[in-house]
PDB file of C-alpha atoms in Angstrom:
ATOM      1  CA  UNK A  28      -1.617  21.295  -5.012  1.00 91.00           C
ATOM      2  CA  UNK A  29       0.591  22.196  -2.513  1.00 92.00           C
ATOM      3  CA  UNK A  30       1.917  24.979  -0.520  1.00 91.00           C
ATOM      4  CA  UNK A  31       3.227  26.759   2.819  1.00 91.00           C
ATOM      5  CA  UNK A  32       0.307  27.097   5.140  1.00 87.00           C
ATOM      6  CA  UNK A  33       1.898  28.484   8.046  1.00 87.00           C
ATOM      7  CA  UNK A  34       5.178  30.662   7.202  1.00 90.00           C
ATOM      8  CA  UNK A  35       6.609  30.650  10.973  1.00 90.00           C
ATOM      9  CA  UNK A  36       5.696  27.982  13.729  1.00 86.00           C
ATOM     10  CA  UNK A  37       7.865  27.360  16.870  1.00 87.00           C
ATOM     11  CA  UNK A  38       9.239  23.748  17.191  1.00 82.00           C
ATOM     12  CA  UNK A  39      10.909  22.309  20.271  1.00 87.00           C
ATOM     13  CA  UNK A  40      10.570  26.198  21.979  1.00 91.00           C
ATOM     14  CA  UNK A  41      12.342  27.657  19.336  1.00 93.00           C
ATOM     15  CA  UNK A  42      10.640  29.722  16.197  1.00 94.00           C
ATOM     16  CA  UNK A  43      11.514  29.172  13.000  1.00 92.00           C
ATOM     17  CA  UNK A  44      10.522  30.000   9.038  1.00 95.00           C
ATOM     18  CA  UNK A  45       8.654  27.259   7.496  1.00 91.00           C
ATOM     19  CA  UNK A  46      10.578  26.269   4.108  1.00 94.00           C
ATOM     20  CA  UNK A  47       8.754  23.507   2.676  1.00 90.00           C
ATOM     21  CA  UNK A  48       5.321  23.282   1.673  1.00 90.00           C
ATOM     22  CA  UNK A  49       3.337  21.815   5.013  1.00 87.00           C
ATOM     23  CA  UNK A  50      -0.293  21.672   3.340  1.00 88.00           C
ATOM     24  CA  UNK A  51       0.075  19.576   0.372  1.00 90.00           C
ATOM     25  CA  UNK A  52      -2.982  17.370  -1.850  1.00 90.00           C
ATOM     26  CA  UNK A  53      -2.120  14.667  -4.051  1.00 91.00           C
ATOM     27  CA  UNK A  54      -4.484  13.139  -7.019  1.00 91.00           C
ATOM     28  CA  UNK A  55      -3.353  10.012  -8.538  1.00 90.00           C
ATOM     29  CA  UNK A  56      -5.097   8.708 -11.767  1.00 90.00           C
ATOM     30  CA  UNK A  57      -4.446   4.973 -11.964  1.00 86.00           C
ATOM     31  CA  UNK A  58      -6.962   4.741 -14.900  1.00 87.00           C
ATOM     32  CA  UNK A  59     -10.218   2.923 -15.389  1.00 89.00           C
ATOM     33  CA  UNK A  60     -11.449   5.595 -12.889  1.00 88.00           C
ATOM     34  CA  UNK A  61      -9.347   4.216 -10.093  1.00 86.00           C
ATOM     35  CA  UNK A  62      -8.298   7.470  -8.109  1.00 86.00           C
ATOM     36  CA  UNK A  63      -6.990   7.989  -4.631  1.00 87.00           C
ATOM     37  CA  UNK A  64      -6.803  11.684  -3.239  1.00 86.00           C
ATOM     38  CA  UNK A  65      -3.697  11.812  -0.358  1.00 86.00           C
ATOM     39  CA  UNK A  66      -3.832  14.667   1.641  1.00 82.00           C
ATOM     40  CA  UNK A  67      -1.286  15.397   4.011  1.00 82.00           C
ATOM     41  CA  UNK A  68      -0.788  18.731   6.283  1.00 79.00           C
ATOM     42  CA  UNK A  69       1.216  20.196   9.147  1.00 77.00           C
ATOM     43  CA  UNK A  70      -0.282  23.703   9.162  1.00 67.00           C
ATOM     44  CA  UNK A  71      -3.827  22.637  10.546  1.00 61.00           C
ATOM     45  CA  UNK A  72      -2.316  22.242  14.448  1.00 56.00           C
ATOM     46  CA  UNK A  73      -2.943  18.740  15.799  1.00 51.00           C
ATOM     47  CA  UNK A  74      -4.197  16.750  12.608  1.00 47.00           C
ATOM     48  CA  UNK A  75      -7.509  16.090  14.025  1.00 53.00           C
ATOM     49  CA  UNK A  76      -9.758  16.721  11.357  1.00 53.00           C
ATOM     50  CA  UNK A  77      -7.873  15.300   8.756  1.00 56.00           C
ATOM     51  CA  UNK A  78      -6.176  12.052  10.634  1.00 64.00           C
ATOM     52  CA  UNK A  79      -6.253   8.109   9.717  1.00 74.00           C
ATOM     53  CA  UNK A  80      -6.203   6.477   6.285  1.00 81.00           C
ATOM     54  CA  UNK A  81      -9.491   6.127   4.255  1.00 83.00           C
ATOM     55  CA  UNK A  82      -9.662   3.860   1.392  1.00 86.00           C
ATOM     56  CA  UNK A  83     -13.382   3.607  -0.348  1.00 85.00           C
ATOM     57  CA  UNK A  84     -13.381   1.167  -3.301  1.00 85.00           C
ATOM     58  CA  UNK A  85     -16.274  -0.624  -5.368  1.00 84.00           C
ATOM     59  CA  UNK A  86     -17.619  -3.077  -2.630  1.00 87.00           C
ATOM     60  CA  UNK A  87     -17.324  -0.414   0.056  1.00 89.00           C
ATOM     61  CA  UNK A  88     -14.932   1.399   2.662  1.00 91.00           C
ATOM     62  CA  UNK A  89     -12.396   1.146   5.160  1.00 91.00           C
ATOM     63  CA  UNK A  90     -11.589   4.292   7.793  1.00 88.00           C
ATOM     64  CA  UNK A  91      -8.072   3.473   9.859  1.00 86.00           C
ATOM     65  CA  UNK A  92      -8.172   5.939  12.408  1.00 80.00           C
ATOM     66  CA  UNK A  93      -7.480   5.995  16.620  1.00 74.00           C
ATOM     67  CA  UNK A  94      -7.341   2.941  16.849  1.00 76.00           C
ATOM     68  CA  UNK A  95      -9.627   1.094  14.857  1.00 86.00           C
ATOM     69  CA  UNK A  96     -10.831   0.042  11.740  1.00 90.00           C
ATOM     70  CA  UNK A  97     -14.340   1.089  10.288  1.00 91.00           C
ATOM     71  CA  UNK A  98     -15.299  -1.436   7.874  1.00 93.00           C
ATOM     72  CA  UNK A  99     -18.758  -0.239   5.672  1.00 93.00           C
ATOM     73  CA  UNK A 100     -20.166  -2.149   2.649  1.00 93.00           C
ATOM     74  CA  UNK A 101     -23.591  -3.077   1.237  1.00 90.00           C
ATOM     75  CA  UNK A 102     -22.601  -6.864   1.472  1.00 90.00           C
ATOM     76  CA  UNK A 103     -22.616  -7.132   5.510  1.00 90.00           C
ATOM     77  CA  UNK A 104     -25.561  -7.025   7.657  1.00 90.00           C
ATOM     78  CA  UNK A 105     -26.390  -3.281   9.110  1.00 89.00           C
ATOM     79  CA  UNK A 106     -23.898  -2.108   6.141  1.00 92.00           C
ATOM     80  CA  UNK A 107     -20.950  -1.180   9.034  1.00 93.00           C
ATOM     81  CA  UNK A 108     -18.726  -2.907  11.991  1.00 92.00           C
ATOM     82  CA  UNK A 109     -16.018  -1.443  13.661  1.00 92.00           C
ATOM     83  CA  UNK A 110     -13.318  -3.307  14.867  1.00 89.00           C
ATOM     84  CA  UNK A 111     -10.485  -2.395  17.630  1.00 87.00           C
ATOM     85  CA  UNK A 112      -7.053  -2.882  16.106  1.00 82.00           C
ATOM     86  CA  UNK A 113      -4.137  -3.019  19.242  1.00 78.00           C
ATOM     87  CA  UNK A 114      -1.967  -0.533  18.650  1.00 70.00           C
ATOM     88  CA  UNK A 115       1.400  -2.442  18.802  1.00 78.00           C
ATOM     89  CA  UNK A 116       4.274  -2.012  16.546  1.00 86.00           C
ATOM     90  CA  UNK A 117       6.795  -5.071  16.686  1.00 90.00           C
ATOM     91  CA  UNK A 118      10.026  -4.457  18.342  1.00 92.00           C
ATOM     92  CA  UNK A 119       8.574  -2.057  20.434  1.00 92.00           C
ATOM     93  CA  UNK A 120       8.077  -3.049  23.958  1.00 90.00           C
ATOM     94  CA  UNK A 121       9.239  -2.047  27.439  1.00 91.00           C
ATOM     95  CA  UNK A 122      10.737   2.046  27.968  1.00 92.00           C
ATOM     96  CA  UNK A 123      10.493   2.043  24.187  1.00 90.00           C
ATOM     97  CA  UNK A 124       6.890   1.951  23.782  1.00 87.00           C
ATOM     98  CA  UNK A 125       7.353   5.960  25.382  1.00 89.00           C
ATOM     99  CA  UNK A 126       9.790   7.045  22.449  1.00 89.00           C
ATOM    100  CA  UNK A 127       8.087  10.007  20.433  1.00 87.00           C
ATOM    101  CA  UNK A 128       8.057   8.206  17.700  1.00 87.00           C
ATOM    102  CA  UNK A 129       8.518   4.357  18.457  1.00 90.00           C
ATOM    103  CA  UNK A 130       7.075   3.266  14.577  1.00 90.00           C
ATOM    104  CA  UNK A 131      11.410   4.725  14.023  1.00 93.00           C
ATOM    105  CA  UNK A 132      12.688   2.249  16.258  1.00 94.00           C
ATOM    106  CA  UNK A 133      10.477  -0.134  14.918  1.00 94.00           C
ATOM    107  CA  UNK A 134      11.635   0.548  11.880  1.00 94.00           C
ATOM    108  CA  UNK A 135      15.243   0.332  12.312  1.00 95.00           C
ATOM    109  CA  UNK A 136      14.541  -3.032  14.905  1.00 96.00           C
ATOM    110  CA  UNK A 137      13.290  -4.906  11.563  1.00 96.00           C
ATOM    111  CA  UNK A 138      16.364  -3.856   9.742  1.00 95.00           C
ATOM    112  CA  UNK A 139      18.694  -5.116  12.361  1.00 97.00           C
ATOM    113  CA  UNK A 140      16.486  -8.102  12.262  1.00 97.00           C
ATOM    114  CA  UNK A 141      16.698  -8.690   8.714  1.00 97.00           C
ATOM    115  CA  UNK A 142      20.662  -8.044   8.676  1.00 97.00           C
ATOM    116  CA  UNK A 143      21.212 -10.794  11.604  1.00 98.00           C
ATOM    117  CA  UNK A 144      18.403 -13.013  10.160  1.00 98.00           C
ATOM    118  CA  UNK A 145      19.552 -12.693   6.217  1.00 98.00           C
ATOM    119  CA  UNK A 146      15.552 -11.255   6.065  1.00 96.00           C
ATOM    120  CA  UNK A 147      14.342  -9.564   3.383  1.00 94.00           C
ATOM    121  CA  UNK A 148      12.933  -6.236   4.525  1.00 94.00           C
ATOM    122  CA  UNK A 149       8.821  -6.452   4.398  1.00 92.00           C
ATOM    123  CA  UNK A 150       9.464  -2.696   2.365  1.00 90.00           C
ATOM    124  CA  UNK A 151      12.111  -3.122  -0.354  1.00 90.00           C
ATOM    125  CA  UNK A 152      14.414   0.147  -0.874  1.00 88.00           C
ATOM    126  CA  UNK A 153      12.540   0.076  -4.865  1.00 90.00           C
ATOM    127  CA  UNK A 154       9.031   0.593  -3.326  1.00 90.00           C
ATOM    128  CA  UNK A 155      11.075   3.494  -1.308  1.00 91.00           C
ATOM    129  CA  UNK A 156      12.318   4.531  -4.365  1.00 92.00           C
ATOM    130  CA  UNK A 157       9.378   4.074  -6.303  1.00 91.00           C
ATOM    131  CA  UNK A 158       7.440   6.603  -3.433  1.00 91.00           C
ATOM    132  CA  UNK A 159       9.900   9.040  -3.655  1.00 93.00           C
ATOM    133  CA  UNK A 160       9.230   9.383  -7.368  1.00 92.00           C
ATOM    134  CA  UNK A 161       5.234  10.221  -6.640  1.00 91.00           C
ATOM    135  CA  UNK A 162       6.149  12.472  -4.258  1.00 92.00           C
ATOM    136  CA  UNK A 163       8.940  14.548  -6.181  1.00 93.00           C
ATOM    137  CA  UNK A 164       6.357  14.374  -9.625  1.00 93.00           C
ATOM    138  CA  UNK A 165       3.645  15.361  -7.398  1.00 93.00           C
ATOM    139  CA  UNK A 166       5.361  18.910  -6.119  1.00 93.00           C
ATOM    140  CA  UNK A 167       6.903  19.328  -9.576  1.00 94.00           C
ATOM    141  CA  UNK A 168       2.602  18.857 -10.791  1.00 94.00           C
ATOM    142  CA  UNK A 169       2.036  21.684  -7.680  1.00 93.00           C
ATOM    143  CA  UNK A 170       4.876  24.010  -9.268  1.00 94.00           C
ATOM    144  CA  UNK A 171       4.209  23.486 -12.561  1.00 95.00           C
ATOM    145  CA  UNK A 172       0.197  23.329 -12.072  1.00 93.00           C
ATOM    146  CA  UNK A 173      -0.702  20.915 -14.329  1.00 94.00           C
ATOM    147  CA  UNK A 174      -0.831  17.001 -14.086  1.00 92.00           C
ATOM    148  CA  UNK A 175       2.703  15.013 -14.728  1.00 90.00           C
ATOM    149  CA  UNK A 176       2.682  11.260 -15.674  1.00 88.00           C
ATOM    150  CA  UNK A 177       4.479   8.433 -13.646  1.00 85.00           C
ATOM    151  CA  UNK A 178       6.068   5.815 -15.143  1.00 78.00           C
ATOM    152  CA  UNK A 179       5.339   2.634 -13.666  1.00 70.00           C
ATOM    153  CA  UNK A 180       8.766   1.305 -11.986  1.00 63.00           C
ATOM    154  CA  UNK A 181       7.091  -1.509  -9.913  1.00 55.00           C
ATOM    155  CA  UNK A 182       4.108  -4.317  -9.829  1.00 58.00           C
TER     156      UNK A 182
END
């Protein structure tokens, strides 16, 4: 499913019409009732309520949010620990760590890295790839409202 949730919205003090869908929920059906349910929206302000990565699997959960990880599972005393992650990206130090969005720079540091190194990039440009593809077949499964199947292009 996926849509425009907010038509118009003003970014950097200047309005403008919204042209791609901002509210969008993604079901993927790796089979032997493996799911995972991605939900990702710009039209509900600051992202509170819906912020962090959850991942729940057969011996319990993990919640990545502000911060910190939530670990729960039946298999550690009092079932739940939380414990502070520091949020540090690498490459990012100094006047830097007050960019906007310093996980770019990161970004772009480990490809300089990897260039002057003769590195191979912790994401290869296939796993990019290979995203892009569940994202396009998910808005062509919004569109066409019914489920499309991915073939799998990686391990």
């Amino acid at each position: 499913m996926s849509g425009i949730g907010l038509k118009r919205r003003v970014i950097l003090g200047r309005e403008v019409e919204v042209e791609v869908d901002d509210n969008t929920v993604i079901l993927l059906d790796f089979g032997d009732s493996t799911f995972a349910l991605l939900h990702s929206a710009f039209c509900i302000g600051n992202g509170e309520s819906f912020s962090g990565l959850h991942v729940a699997g057969s011996e319990g959960a993990l919640k990545l949010e502000y911060g910190r990880i939530e670990v729960w599972s039946r298999k550690i005393d009092g079932w739940h620990y939380i414990e502070e992650v520091p949020n540090r990206l690498p490459y990012v130090s100094g006047i830097h760590v007050k960019l906007p969005e310093a996980h770019i720079y990161s970004d772009i540091m480990h490809l300089v890295d990897c260039i002057l190194n003769d590195k191979e990039p912790v994401i290869s440009g296939e796993h990019a790839r290979h995203v892009i593809e569940i994202i396009e077949k998910a808005y062509l499964s919004a569109k066409q409202r019914k489920p499309n199947t991915l073939k799998q292009t990686s391990n």
